[in-house]
């Protein structure tokens, strides 16, 4: 009643040897380098050259080659850039912690603190000046 199947099924699993696999550590290295490279782009956009150098060193260590640096500036407000940098530093911190990369974790945590301070300073209204001799 039914004709037997004469060809290989298209639904069969591929041979695991057909494509290269990366280890978990390699995947985490790639993720961390990507997050740090994105943080570097925002840091360069903000004009934070010295910090950008430290981030570039970490990206170069992870990738084996120095990263491309952001040269142009956009009209993006500084507050938006600080928020983006804070989020990217947080992502980098999570990945650095999971791969036990102390140097990258410390750098990411410092960047989170720096951008938190910048966000707070930009969003907090200025405190009134104290009057000398008041009270």
JSON list of C-alpha atoms in Angstrom, two decimals:
[
{"chain": "A", "resi": 1, "resn": "UNK", "atom": "CA", "xyz": [0.00, 0.00, 0.00]},
{"chain": "A", "resi": 2, "resn": "UNK", "atom": "CA", "xyz": [2.78, 2.46, 0.87]},
{"chain": "A", "resi": 3, "resn": "UNK", "atom": "CA", "xyz": [5.97, 2.81, -1.08]},
{"chain": "A", "resi": 4, "resn": "UNK", "atom": "CA", "xyz": [9.15, 2.57, 1.03]},
{"chain": "A", "resi": 5, "resn": "UNK", "atom": "CA", "xyz": [11.27, 5.70, 1.53]},
{"chain": "A", "resi": 6, "resn": "UNK", "atom": "CA", "xyz": [14.26, 5.60, -0.80]},
{"chain": "A", "resi": 7, "resn": "UNK", "atom": "CA", "xyz": [16.03, 8.84, 0.12]},
{"chain": "A", "resi": 8, "resn": "UNK", "atom": "CA", "xyz": [17.45, 10.25, 3.32]},
{"chain": "A", "resi": 9, "resn": "UNK", "atom": "CA", "xyz": [15.00, 12.27, 5.34]},
{"chain": "A", "resi": 10, "resn": "UNK", "atom": "CA", "xyz": [15.43, 16.03, 5.24]},
{"chain": "A", "resi": 11, "resn": "UNK", "atom": "CA", "xyz": [14.51, 16.01, 8.91]},
{"chain": "A", "resi": 12, "resn": "UNK", "atom": "CA", "xyz": [17.45, 13.88, 9.96]},
{"chain": "A", "resi": 13, "resn": "UNK", "atom": "CA", "xyz": [19.94, 15.50, 12.30]},
{"chain": "A", "resi": 14, "resn": "UNK", "atom": "CA", "xyz": [23.10, 16.83, 10.71]},
{"chain": "A", "resi": 15, "resn": "UNK", "atom": "CA", "xyz": [26.33, 15.07, 11.39]},
{"chain": "A", "resi": 16, "resn": "UNK", "atom": "CA", "xyz": [27.92, 16.82, 14.41]},
{"chain": "A", "resi": 17, "resn": "UNK", "atom": "CA", "xyz": [31.26, 16.80, 12.61]},
{"chain": "A", "resi": 18, "resn": "UNK", "atom": "CA", "xyz": [29.92, 18.95, 9.76]},
{"chain": "A", "resi": 19, "resn": "UNK", "atom": "CA", "xyz": [30.55, 22.33, 11.38]},
{"chain": "A", "resi": 20, "resn": "UNK", "atom": "CA", "xyz": [32.98, 23.66, 13.97]},
{"chain": "A", "resi": 21, "resn": "UNK", "atom": "CA", "xyz": [31.90, 24.03, 17.56]},
{"chain": "A", "resi": 22, "resn": "UNK", "atom": "CA", "xyz": [33.21, 26.53, 20.08]},
{"chain": "A", "resi": 23, "resn": "UNK", "atom": "CA", "xyz": [33.66, 25.88, 23.74]},
{"chain": "A", "resi": 24, "resn": "UNK", "atom": "CA", "xyz": [31.73, 27.81, 26.37]},
{"chain": "A", "resi": 25, "resn": "UNK", "atom": "CA", "xyz": [34.85, 29.80, 27.22]},
{"chain": "A", "resi": 26, "resn": "UNK", "atom": "CA", "xyz": [35.34, 30.79, 23.58]},
{"chain": "A", "resi": 27, "resn": "UNK", "atom": "CA", "xyz": [31.71, 31.90, 23.34]},
{"chain": "A", "resi": 28, "resn": "UNK", "atom": "CA", "xyz": [32.05, 33.96, 26.50]},
{"chain": "A", "resi": 29, "resn": "UNK", "atom": "CA", "xyz": [35.26, 35.54, 25.17]},
{"chain": "A", "resi": 30, "resn": "UNK", "atom": "CA", "xyz": [33.42, 36.54, 22.00]},
{"chain": "A", "resi": 31, "resn": "UNK", "atom": "CA", "xyz": [30.48, 37.96, 23.96]},
{"chain": "A", "resi": 32, "resn": "UNK", "atom": "CA", "xyz": [32.70, 39.88, 26.36]},
{"chain": "A", "resi": 33, "resn": "UNK", "atom": "CA", "xyz": [34.81, 41.31, 23.54]},
{"chain": "A", "resi": 34, "resn": "UNK", "atom": "CA", "xyz": [31.62, 42.40, 21.76]},
{"chain": "A", "resi": 35, "resn": "UNK", "atom": "CA", "xyz": [30.18, 44.14, 24.82]},
{"chain": "A", "resi": 36, "resn": "UNK", "atom": "CA", "xyz": [33.49, 45.85, 25.55]},
{"chain": "A", "resi": 37, "resn": "UNK", "atom": "CA", "xyz": [33.86, 46.95, 21.92]},
{"chain": "A", "resi": 38, "resn": "UNK", "atom": "CA", "xyz": [30.37, 48.49, 22.03]},
{"chain": "A", "resi": 39, "resn": "UNK", "atom": "CA", "xyz": [31.27, 50.19, 25.32]},
{"chain": "A", "resi": 40, "resn": "UNK", "atom": "CA", "xyz": [34.45, 51.47, 23.68]},
{"chain": "A", "resi": 41, "resn": "UNK", "atom": "CA", "xyz": [32.46, 53.04, 20.85]},
{"chain": "A", "resi": 42, "resn": "UNK", "atom": "CA", "xyz": [30.20, 54.89, 23.31]},
{"chain": "A", "resi": 43, "resn": "UNK", "atom": "CA", "xyz": [33.18, 55.87, 25.46]},
{"chain": "A", "resi": 44, "resn": "UNK", "atom": "CA", "xyz": [34.93, 57.33, 22.41]},
{"chain": "A", "resi": 45, "resn": "UNK", "atom": "CA", "xyz": [31.71, 59.12, 21.50]},
{"chain": "A", "resi": 46, "resn": "UNK", "atom": "CA", "xyz": [31.73, 60.73, 24.95]},
{"chain": "A", "resi": 47, "resn": "UNK", "atom": "CA", "xyz": [35.36, 61.80, 24.46]},
{"chain": "A", "resi": 48, "resn": "UNK", "atom": "CA", "xyz": [36.73, 59.72, 27.34]},
{"chain": "A", "resi": 49, "resn": "UNK", "atom": "CA", "xyz": [40.07, 58.90, 25.71]},
{"chain": "A", "resi": 50, "resn": "UNK", "atom": "CA", "xyz": [42.05, 57.53, 28.65]},
{"chain": "A", "resi": 51, "resn": "UNK", "atom": "CA", "xyz": [39.26, 55.18, 29.74]},
{"chain": "A", "resi": 52, "resn": "UNK", "atom": "CA", "xyz": [38.81, 54.18, 26.11]},
{"chain": "A", "resi": 53, "resn": "UNK", "atom": "CA", "xyz": [42.44, 53.12, 26.03]},
{"chain": "A", "resi": 54, "resn": "UNK", "atom": "CA", "xyz": [41.92, 50.73, 28.95]},
{"chain": "A", "resi": 55, "resn": "UNK", "atom": "CA", "xyz": [38.83, 49.26, 27.32]},
{"chain": "A", "resi": 56, "resn": "UNK", "atom": "CA", "xyz": [40.68, 48.90, 24.00]},
{"chain": "A", "resi": 57, "resn": "UNK", "atom": "CA", "xyz": [43.45, 47.00, 25.81]},
{"chain": "A", "resi": 58, "resn": "UNK", "atom": "CA", "xyz": [40.92, 44.50, 27.16]},
{"chain": "A", "resi": 59, "resn": "UNK", "atom": "CA", "xyz": [39.28, 44.06, 23.75]},
{"chain": "A", "resi": 60, "resn": "UNK", "atom": "CA", "xyz": [42.70, 43.51, 22.16]},
{"chain": "A", "resi": 61, "resn": "UNK", "atom": "CA", "xyz": [43.54, 40.91, 24.83]},
{"chain": "A", "resi": 62, "resn": "UNK", "atom": "CA", "xyz": [40.31, 39.01, 24.14]},
{"chain": "A", "resi": 63, "resn": "UNK", "atom": "CA", "xyz": [40.33, 39.25, 20.34]},
{"chain": "A", "resi": 64, "resn": "UNK", "atom": "CA", "xyz": [44.05, 39.16, 19.73]},
{"chain": "A", "resi": 65, "resn": "UNK", "atom": "CA", "xyz": [43.90, 42.33, 17.61]},
{"chain": "A", "resi": 66, "resn": "UNK", "atom": "CA", "xyz": [43.33, 45.97, 18.53]},
{"chain": "A", "resi": 67, "resn": "UNK", "atom": "CA", "xyz": [39.75, 47.18, 18.03]},
{"chain": "A", "resi": 68, "resn": "UNK", "atom": "CA", "xyz": [38.62, 49.83, 15.60]},
{"chain": "A", "resi": 69, "resn": "UNK", "atom": "CA", "xyz": [38.14, 53.14, 17.38]},
{"chain": "A", "resi": 70, "resn": "UNK", "atom": "CA", "xyz": [35.18, 55.49, 16.94]},
{"chain": "A", "resi": 71, "resn": "UNK", "atom": "CA", "xyz": [36.36, 58.73, 15.36]},
{"chain": "A", "resi": 72, "resn": "UNK", "atom": "CA", "xyz": [33.23, 60.74, 14.58]},
{"chain": "A", "resi": 73, "resn": "UNK", "atom": "CA", "xyz": [30.76, 62.32, 16.92]},
{"chain": "A", "resi": 74, "resn": "UNK", "atom": "CA", "xyz": [27.01, 62.29, 16.57]},
{"chain": "A", "resi": 75, "resn": "UNK", "atom": "CA", "xyz": [24.35, 64.60, 17.91]},
{"chain": "A", "resi": 76, "resn": "UNK", "atom": "CA", "xyz": [23.27, 62.07, 20.54]},
{"chain": "A", "resi": 77, "resn": "UNK", "atom": "CA", "xyz": [22.80, 63.76, 23.93]},
{"chain": "A", "resi": 78, "resn": "UNK", "atom": "CA", "xyz": [25.41, 62.93, 26.55]},
{"chain": "A", "resi": 79, "resn": "UNK", "atom": "CA", "xyz": [22.77, 61.62, 28.96]},
{"chain": "A", "resi": 80, "resn": "UNK", "atom": "CA", "xyz": [21.60, 59.03, 26.42]},
{"chain": "A", "resi": 81, "resn": "UNK", "atom": "CA", "xyz": [25.21, 58.00, 25.77]},
{"chain": "A", "resi": 82, "resn": "UNK", "atom": "CA", "xyz": [25.87, 57.60, 29.51]},
{"chain": "A", "resi": 83, "resn": "UNK", "atom": "CA", "xyz": [22.76, 55.45, 29.86]},
{"chain": "A", "resi": 84, "resn": "UNK", "atom": "CA", "xyz": [23.82, 53.28, 26.92]},
{"chain": "A", "resi": 85, "resn": "UNK", "atom": "CA", "xyz": [27.36, 52.99, 28.31]},
{"chain": "A", "resi": 86, "resn": "UNK", "atom": "CA", "xyz": [25.98, 52.01, 31.73]},
{"chain": "A", "resi": 87, "resn": "UNK", "atom": "CA", "xyz": [23.88, 49.24, 30.19]},
{"chain": "A", "resi": 88, "resn": "UNK", "atom": "CA", "xyz": [26.79, 47.96, 28.10]},
{"chain": "A", "resi": 89, "resn": "UNK", "atom": "CA", "xyz": [29.12, 47.99, 31.11]},
{"chain": "A", "resi": 90, "resn": "UNK", "atom": "CA", "xyz": [26.52, 45.99, 33.03]},
{"chain": "A", "resi": 91, "resn": "UNK", "atom": "CA", "xyz": [26.35, 43.38, 30.29]},
{"chain": "A", "resi": 92, "resn": "UNK", "atom": "CA", "xyz": [30.13, 43.20, 30.16]},
{"chain": "A", "resi": 93, "resn": "UNK", "atom": "CA", "xyz": [30.26, 42.79, 33.94]},
{"chain": "A", "resi": 94, "resn": "UNK", "atom": "CA", "xyz": [27.84, 39.84, 33.85]},
{"chain": "A", "resi": 95, "resn": "UNK", "atom": "CA", "xyz": [29.83, 38.05, 31.14]},
{"chain": "A", "resi": 96, "resn": "UNK", "atom": "CA", "xyz": [33.19, 38.86, 32.78]},
{"chain": "A", "resi": 97, "resn": "UNK", "atom": "CA", "xyz": [31.93, 37.47, 36.08]},
{"chain": "A", "resi": 98, "resn": "UNK", "atom": "CA", "xyz": [30.68, 34.27, 34.44]},
{"chain": "A", "resi": 99, "resn": "UNK", "atom": "CA", "xyz": [34.04, 33.67, 32.77]},
{"chain": "A", "resi": 100, "resn": "UNK", "atom": "CA", "xyz": [35.95, 34.73, 35.94]},
{"chain": "A", "resi": 101, "resn": "UNK", "atom": "CA", "xyz": [37.84, 37.53, 34.16]},
{"chain": "A", "resi": 102, "resn": "UNK", "atom": "CA", "xyz": [38.79, 39.77, 37.08]},
{"chain": "A", "resi": 103, "resn": "UNK", "atom": "CA", "xyz": [40.43, 42.53, 35.04]},
{"chain": "A", "resi": 104, "resn": "UNK", "atom": "CA", "xyz": [37.45, 42.94, 32.71]},
{"chain": "A", "resi": 105, "resn": "UNK", "atom": "CA", "xyz": [34.99, 42.71, 35.63]},
{"chain": "A", "resi": 106, "resn": "UNK", "atom": "CA", "xyz": [36.77, 45.47, 37.55]},
{"chain": "A", "resi": 107, "resn": "UNK", "atom": "CA", "xyz": [36.91, 47.67, 34.45]},
{"chain": "A", "resi": 108, "resn": "UNK", "atom": "CA", "xyz": [33.21, 47.12, 33.75]},
{"chain": "A", "resi": 109, "resn": "UNK", "atom": "CA", "xyz": [32.24, 47.83, 37.37]},
{"chain": "A", "resi": 110, "resn": "UNK", "atom": "CA", "xyz": [34.29, 51.05, 37.36]},
{"chain": "A", "resi": 111, "resn": "UNK", "atom": "CA", "xyz": [32.56, 52.12, 34.15]},
{"chain": "A", "resi": 112, "resn": "UNK", "atom": "CA", "xyz": [29.15, 51.39, 35.63]},
{"chain": "A", "resi": 113, "resn": "UNK", "atom": "CA", "xyz": [30.03, 53.57, 38.64]},
{"chain": "A", "resi": 114, "resn": "UNK", "atom": "CA", "xyz": [31.36, 56.39, 36.45]},
{"chain": "A", "resi": 115, "resn": "UNK", "atom": "CA", "xyz": [28.32, 56.42, 34.18]},
{"chain": "A", "resi": 116, "resn": "UNK", "atom": "CA", "xyz": [25.94, 56.15, 37.14]},
{"chain": "A", "resi": 117, "resn": "UNK", "atom": "CA", "xyz": [27.57, 59.24, 38.62]},
{"chain": "A", "resi": 118, "resn": "UNK", "atom": "CA", "xyz": [27.27, 61.08, 35.29]},
{"chain": "A", "resi": 119, "resn": "UNK", "atom": "CA", "xyz": [23.61, 60.11, 34.95]},
{"chain": "A", "resi": 120, "resn": "UNK", "atom": "CA", "xyz": [22.89, 61.20, 38.52]},
{"chain": "A", "resi": 121, "resn": "UNK", "atom": "CA", "xyz": [24.66, 64.51, 38.02]},
{"chain": "A", "resi": 122, "resn": "UNK", "atom": "CA", "xyz": [22.73, 65.16, 34.81]},
{"chain": "A", "resi": 123, "resn": "UNK", "atom": "CA", "xyz": [19.31, 64.29, 36.22]},
{"chain": "A", "resi": 124, "resn": "UNK", "atom": "CA", "xyz": [19.57, 65.74, 39.73]},
{"chain": "A", "resi": 125, "resn": "UNK", "atom": "CA", "xyz": [18.58, 69.39, 39.98]},
{"chain": "A", "resi": 126, "resn": "UNK", "atom": "CA", "xyz": [21.34, 71.63, 41.23]},
{"chain": "A", "resi": 127, "resn": "UNK", "atom": "CA", "xyz": [21.28, 72.14, 44.96]},
{"chain": "A", "resi": 128, "resn": "UNK", "atom": "CA", "xyz": [20.69, 75.73, 46.05]},
{"chain": "A", "resi": 129, "resn": "UNK", "atom": "CA", "xyz": [23.82, 77.59, 47.05]},
{"chain": "A", "resi": 130, "resn": "UNK", "atom": "CA", "xyz": [24.25, 77.89, 50.79]},
{"chain": "A", "resi": 131, "resn": "UNK", "atom": "CA", "xyz": [24.15, 81.36, 52.15]},
{"chain": "A", "resi": 132, "resn": "UNK", "atom": "CA", "xyz": [27.21, 82.32, 54.13]},
{"chain": "A", "resi": 133, "resn": "UNK", "atom": "CA", "xyz": [26.31, 83.09, 57.73]},
{"chain": "A", "resi": 134, "resn": "UNK", "atom": "CA", "xyz": [22.75, 81.80, 57.37]},
{"chain": "A", "resi": 135, "resn": "UNK", "atom": "CA", "xyz": [21.12, 80.37, 60.47]}
]
